[in-house]
GROMACS .gro file of C-alpha atoms in nm:
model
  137
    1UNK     CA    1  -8.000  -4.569  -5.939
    2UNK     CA    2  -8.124  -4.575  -6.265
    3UNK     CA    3  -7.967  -4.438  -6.548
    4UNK     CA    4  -8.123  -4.218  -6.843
    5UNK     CA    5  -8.102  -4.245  -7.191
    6UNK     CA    6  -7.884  -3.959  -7.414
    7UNK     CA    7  -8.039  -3.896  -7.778
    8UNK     CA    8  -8.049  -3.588  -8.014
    9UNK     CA    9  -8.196  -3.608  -8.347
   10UNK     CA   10  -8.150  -3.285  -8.519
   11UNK     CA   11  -8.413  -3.390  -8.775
   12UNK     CA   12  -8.696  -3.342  -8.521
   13UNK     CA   13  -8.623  -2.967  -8.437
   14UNK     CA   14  -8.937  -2.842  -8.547
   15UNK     CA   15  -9.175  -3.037  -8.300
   16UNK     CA   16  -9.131  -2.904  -7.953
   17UNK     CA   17  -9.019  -3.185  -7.805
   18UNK     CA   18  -8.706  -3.363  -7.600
   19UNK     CA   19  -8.452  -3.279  -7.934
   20UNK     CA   20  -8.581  -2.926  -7.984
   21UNK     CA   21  -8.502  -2.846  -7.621
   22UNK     CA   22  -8.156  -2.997  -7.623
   23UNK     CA   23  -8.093  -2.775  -7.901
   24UNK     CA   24  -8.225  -2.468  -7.742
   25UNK     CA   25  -8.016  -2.538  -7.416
   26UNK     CA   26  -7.688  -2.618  -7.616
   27UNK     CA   27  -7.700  -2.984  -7.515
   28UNK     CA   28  -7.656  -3.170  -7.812
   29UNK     CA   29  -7.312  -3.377  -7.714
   30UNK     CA   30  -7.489  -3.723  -7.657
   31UNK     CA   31  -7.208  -3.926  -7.806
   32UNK     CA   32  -7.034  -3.924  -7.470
   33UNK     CA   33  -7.386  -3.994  -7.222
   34UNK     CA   34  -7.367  -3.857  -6.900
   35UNK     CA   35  -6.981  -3.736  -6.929
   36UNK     CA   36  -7.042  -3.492  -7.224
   37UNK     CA   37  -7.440  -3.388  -7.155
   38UNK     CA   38  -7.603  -3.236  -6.890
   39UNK     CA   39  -7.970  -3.381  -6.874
   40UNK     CA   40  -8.101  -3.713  -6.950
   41UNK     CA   41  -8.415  -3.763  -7.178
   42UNK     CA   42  -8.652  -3.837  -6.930
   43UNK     CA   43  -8.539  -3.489  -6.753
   44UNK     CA   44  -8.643  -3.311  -7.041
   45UNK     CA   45  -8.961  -3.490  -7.097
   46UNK     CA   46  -9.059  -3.506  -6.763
   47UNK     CA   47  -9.001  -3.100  -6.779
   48UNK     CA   48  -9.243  -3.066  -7.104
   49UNK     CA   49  -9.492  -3.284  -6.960
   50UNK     CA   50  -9.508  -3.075  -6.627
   51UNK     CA   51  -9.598  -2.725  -6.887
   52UNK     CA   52  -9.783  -2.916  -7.164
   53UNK     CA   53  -9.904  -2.558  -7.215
   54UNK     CA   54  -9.593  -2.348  -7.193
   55UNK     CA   55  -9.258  -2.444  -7.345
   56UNK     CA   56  -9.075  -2.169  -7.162
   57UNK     CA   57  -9.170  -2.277  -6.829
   58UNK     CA   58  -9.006  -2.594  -6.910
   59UNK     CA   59  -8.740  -2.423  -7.040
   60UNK     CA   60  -8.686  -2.219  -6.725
   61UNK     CA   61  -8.718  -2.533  -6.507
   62UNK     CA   62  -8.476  -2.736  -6.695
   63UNK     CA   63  -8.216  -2.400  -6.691
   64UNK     CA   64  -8.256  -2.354  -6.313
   65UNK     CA   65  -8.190  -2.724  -6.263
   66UNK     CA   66  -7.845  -2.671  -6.502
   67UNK     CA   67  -7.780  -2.366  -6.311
   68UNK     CA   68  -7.823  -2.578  -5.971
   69UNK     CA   69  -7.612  -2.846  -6.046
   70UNK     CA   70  -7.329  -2.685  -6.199
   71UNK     CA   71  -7.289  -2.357  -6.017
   72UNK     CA   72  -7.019  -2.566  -5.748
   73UNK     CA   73  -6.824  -2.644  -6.073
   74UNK     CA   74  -6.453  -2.509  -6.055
   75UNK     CA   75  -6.238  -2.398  -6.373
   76UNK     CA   76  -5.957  -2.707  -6.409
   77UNK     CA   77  -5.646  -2.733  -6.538
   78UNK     CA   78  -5.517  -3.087  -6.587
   79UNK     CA   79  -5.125  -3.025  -6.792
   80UNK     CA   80  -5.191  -2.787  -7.099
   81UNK     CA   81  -5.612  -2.870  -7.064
   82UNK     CA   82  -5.767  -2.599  -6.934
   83UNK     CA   83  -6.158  -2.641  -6.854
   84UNK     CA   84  -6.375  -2.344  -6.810
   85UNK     CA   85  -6.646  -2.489  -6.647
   86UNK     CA   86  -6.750  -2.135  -6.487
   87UNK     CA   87  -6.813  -2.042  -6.848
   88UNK     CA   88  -7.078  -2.258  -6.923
   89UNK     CA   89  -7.264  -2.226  -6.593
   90UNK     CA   90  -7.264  -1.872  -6.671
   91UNK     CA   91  -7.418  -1.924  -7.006
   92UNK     CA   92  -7.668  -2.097  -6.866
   93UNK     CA   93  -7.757  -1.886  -6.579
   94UNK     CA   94  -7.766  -1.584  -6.803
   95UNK     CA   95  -8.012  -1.797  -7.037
   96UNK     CA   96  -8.191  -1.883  -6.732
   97UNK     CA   97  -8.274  -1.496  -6.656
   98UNK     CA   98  -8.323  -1.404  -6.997
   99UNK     CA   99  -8.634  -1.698  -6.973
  100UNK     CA  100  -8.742  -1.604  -6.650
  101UNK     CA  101  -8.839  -1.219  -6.732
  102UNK     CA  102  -9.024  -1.367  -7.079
  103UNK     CA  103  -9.214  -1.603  -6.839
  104UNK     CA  104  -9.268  -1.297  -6.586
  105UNK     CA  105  -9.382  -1.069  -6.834
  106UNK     CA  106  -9.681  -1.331  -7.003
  107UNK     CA  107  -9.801  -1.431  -6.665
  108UNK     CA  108  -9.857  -1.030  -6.596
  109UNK     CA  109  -9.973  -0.947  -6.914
  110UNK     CA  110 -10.198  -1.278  -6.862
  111UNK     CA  111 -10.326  -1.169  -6.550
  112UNK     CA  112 -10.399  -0.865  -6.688
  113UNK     CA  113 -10.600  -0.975  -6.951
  114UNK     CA  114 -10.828  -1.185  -6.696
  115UNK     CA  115 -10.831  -0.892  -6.479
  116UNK     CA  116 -11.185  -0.684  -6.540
  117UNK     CA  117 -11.043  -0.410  -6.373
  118UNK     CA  118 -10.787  -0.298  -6.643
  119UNK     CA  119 -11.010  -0.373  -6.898
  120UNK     CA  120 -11.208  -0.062  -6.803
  121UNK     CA  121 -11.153   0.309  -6.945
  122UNK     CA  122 -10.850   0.475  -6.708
  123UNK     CA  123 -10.903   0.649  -6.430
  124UNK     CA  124 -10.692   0.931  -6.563
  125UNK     CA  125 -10.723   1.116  -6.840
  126UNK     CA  126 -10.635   1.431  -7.053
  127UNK     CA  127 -10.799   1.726  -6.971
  128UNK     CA  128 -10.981   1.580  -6.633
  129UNK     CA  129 -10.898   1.910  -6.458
  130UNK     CA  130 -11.041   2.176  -6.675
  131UNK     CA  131 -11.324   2.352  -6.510
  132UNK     CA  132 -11.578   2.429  -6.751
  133UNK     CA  133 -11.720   2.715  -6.532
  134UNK     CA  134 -11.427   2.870  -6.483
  135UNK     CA  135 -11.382   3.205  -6.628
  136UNK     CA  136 -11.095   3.279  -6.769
  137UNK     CA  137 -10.872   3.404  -6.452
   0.00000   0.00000   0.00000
């Protein structure tokens, strides 16, 4: 098995790239490789390179994997070290949903834009019942 690499350079947050997504998913603890973060570099870069064109699908494909992998984690408590592992599983899944109705909500907006049929005037509109000949009964 081959093992990833673990870097974070705060200093490159304002290209979308493999730091500015570890710093958007919280996981920024590198010092410690695979025991203190959660997805290798190539993860996230393999993620970005699948949605060249949309940073939040990435997003949302790196969160479901988090959300995948650490849903089976238990809260521990090892002598007075408690660790809340549910807690940050949560966090993530809650992040996850919050991305997945932003992504929801382009690709229908998006579809609506290509979609001729909405671009048209609607089919309903004020005063489309008054009957001119009508007297006045």
């Amino acid at each position: 098995m081959a093992k990833g690499t673990y870097t974070y350079d705060p200093g490159n947050l304002g290209a979308q790239g493999k730091d500015r997504m570890r710093f958007e998913l919280g996981d920024t603890m590198v010092e410690g490789l695979s025991d203190t973060t959660a997805l290798t570099d190539e993860e996230i870069q393999a993620a970005i390179g699948l949605y060249p064109k949309s940073w939040k699908r990435a997003k949302l494909m790196l969160l479901e994997g988090l959300c995948r992998r650490f849903a089976y984690e238990v809260d521990t408590k090892t002598g007075p070290l408690w660790l809340n592992m549910q807690e940050r599983a949560k966090l993530w899944q809650a992040d996850y949903d919050k991305v997945k109705k932003e992504v929801s909500a382009e690709a229908f907006s998006a579809r609506l834009g290509e979609n001729e049929i909405y671009q048209k005037s609607p089919y309903f509109y004020t005063g489309m019942q008054r009957n001119g000949r009508a007297t006045g009964r």
